[in-house]
PDB file of C-alpha atoms in Angstrom:
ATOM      1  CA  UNK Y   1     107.313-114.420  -1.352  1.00 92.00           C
ATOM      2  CA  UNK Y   2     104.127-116.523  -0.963  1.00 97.00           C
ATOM      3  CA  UNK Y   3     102.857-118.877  -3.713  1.00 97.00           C
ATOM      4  CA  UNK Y   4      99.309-120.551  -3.699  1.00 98.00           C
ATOM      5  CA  UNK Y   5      99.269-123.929  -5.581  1.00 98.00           C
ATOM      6  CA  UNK Y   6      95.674-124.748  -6.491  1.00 98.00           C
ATOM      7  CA  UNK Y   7      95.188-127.971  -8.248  1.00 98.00           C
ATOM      8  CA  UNK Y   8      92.604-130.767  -7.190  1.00 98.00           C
ATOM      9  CA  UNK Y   9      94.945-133.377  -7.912  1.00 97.00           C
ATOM     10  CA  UNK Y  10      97.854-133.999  -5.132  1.00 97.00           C
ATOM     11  CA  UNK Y  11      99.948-135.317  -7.280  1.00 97.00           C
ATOM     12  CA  UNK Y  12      99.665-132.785  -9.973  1.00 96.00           C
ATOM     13  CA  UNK Y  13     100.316-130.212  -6.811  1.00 97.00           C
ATOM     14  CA  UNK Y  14     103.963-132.097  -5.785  1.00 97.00           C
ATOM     15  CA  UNK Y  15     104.923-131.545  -9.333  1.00 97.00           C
ATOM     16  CA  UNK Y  16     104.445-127.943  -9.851  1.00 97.00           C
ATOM     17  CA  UNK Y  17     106.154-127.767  -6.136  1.00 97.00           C
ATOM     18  CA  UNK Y  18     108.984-130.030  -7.852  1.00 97.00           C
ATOM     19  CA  UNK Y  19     109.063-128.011 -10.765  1.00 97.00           C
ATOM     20  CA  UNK Y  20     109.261-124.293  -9.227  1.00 97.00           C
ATOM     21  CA  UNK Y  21     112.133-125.774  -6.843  1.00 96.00           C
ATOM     22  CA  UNK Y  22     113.978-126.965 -10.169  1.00 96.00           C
ATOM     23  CA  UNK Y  23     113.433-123.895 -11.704  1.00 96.00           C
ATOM     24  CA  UNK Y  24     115.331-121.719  -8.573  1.00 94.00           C
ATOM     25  CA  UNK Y  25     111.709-120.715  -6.574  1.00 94.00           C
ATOM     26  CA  UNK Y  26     112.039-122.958  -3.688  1.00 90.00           C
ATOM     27  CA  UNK Y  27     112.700-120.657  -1.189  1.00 92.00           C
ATOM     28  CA  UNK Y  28     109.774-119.266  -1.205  1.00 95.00           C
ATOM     29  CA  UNK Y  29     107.001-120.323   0.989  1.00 96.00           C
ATOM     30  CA  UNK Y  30     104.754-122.774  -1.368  1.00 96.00           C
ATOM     31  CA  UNK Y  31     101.299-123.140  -0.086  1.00 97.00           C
ATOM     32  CA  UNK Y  32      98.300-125.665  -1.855  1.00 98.00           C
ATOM     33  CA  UNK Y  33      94.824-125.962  -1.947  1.00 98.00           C
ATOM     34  CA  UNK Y  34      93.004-128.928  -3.035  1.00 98.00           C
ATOM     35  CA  UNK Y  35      90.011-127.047  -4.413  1.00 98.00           C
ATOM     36  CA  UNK Y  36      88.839-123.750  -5.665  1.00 98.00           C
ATOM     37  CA  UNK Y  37      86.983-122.683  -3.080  1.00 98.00           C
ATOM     38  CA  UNK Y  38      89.668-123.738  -0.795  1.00 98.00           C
ATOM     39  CA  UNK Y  39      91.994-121.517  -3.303  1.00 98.00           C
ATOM     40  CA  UNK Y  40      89.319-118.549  -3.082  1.00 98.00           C
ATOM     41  CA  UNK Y  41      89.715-118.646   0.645  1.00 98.00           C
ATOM     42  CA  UNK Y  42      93.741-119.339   0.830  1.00 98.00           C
ATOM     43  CA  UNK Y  43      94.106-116.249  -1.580  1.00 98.00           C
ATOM     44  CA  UNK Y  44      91.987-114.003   0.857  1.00 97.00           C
ATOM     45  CA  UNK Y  45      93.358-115.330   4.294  1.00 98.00           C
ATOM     46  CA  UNK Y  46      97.511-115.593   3.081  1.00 97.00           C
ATOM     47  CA  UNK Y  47      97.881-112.867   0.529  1.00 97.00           C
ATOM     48  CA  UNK Y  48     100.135-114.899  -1.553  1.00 98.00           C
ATOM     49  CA  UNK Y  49     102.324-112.733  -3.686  1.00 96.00           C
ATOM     50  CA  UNK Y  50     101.374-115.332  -6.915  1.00 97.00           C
ATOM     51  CA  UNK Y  51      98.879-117.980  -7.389  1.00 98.00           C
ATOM     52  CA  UNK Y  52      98.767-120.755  -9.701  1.00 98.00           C
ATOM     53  CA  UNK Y  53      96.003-122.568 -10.582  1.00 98.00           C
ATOM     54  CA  UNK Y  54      94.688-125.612 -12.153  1.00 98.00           C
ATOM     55  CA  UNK Y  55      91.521-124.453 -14.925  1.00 98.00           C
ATOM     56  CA  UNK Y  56      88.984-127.700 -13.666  1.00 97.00           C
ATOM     57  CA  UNK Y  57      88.285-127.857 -10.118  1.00 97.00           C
ATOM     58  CA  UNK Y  58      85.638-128.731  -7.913  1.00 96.00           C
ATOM     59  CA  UNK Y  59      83.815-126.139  -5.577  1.00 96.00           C
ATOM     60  CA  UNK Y  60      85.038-123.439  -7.942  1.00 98.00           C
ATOM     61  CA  UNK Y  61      86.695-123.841 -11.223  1.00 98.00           C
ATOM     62  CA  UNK Y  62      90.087-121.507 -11.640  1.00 98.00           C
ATOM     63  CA  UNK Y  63      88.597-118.685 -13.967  1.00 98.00           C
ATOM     64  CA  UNK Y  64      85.709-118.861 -11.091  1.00 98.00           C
ATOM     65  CA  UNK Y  65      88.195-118.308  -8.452  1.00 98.00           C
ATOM     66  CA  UNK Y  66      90.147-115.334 -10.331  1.00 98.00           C
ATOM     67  CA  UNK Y  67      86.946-113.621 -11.328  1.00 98.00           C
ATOM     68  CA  UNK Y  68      85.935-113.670  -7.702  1.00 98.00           C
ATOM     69  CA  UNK Y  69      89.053-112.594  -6.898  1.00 98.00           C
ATOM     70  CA  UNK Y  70      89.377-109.120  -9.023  1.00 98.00           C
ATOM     71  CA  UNK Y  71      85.406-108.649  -7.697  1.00 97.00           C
ATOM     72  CA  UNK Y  72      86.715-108.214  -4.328  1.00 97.00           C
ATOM     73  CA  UNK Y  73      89.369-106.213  -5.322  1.00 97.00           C
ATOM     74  CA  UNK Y  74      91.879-108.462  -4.842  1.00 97.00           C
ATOM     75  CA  UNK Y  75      94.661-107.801  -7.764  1.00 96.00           C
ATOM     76  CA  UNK Y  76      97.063-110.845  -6.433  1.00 97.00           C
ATOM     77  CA  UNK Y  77      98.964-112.231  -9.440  1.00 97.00           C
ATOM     78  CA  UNK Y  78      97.543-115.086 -11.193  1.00 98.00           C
ATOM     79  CA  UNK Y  79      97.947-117.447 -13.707  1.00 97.00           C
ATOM     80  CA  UNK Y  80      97.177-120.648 -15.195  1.00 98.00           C
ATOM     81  CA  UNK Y  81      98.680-124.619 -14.748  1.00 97.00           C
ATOM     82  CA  UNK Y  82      96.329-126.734 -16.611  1.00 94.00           C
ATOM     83  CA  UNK Y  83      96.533-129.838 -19.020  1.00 92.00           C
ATOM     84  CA  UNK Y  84      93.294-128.206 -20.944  1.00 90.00           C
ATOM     85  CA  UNK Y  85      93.687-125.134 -23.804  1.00 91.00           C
ATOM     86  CA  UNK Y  86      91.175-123.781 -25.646  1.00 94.00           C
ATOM     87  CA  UNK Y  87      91.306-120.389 -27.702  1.00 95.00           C
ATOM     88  CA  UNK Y  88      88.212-119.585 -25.646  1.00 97.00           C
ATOM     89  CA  UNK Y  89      90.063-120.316 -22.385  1.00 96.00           C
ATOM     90  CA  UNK Y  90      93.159-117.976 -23.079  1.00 96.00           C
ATOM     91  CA  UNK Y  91      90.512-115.449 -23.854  1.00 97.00           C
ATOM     92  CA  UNK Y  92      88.577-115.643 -21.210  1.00 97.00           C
ATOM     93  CA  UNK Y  93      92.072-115.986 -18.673  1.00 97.00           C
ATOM     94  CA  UNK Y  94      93.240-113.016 -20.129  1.00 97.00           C
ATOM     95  CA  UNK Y  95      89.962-110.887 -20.041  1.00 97.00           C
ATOM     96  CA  UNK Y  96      90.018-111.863 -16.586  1.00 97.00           C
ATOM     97  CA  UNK Y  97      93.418-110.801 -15.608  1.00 97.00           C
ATOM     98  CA  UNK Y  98      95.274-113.947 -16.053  1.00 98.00           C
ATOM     99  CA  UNK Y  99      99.048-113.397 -16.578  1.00 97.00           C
ATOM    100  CA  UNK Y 100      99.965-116.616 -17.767  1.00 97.00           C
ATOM    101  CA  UNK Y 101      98.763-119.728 -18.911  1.00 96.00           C
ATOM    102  CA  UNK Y 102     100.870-122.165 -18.922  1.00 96.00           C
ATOM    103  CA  UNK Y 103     100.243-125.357 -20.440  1.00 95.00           C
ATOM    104  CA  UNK Y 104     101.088-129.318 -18.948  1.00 89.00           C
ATOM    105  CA  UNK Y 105     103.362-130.812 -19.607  1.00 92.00           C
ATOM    106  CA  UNK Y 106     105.429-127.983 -18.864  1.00 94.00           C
ATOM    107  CA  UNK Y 107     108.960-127.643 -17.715  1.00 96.00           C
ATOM    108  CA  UNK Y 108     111.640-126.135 -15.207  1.00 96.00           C
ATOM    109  CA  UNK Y 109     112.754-123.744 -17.974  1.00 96.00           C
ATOM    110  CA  UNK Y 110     108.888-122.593 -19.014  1.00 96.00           C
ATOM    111  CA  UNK Y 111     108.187-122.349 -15.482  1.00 96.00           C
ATOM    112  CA  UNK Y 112     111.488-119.911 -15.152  1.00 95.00           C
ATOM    113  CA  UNK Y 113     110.721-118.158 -18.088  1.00 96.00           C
ATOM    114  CA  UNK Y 114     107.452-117.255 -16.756  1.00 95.00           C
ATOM    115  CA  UNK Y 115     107.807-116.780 -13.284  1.00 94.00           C
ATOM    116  CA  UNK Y 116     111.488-114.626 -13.161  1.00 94.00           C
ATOM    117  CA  UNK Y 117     109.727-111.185 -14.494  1.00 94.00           C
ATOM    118  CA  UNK Y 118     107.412-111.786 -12.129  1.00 91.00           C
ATOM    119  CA  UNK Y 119     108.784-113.136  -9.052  1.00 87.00           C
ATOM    120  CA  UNK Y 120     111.959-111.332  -9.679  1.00 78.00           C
TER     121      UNK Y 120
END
């Protein structure tokens, strides 16, 4: 399985890679973007199987990208990795498609609890 890691920050990026290893999903084949237009484009041209993405990016913020997304028709799994949540963001996540939103600073055991029904 594919994964596309959108966050703006590089750093931020290494950890979620860090943290999806720690929590048994290395093996699959982790790819990032640094943007969310880079994201928008990544999620068109590698069909990732998941992607998970930071809320505030430039180019295209995250709820930009997955609205695009589901306008194309493209129904790839995706979910939320941000250090921002607001009522209002779940909602709109959620009315978007989102299926998760997970929060930083998160863990190898949140990250396993959210990604094992859906990764399998």
């Amino acid at each position: 399985m594919k994964i596309l890691i959108a966050d703006d920050s590089r750093v931020m990026r290494q950890i979620v890679v860090r943290t999806l290893r720690q929590a048994g999903f290395g093996d699959h084949d982790l790819i990032e973007a640094a943007d969310g237009k880079q994201a928008f484009e990544m999620a068109k041209s590698e069909n990732p199987d998941l992607v998970l993405s930071d809320w505030n990016m430039p180019e295209m913020t995250g709820i930009e990208v997955l609205r695009q997304l589901r306008a194309a028709g493209n129904d790839v799994k995706f979910g939320f990795v941000t250090s921002e949540s607001t009522p209002e963001m779940k909602e709109q996540a959620e009315a978007a498609g989102a299926l998760f939103f997970i929060v930083k600073p998160f863990s190898a055991e949140r990250f396993d609890e959210v990604f094992a029904p859906i990764l399998g």
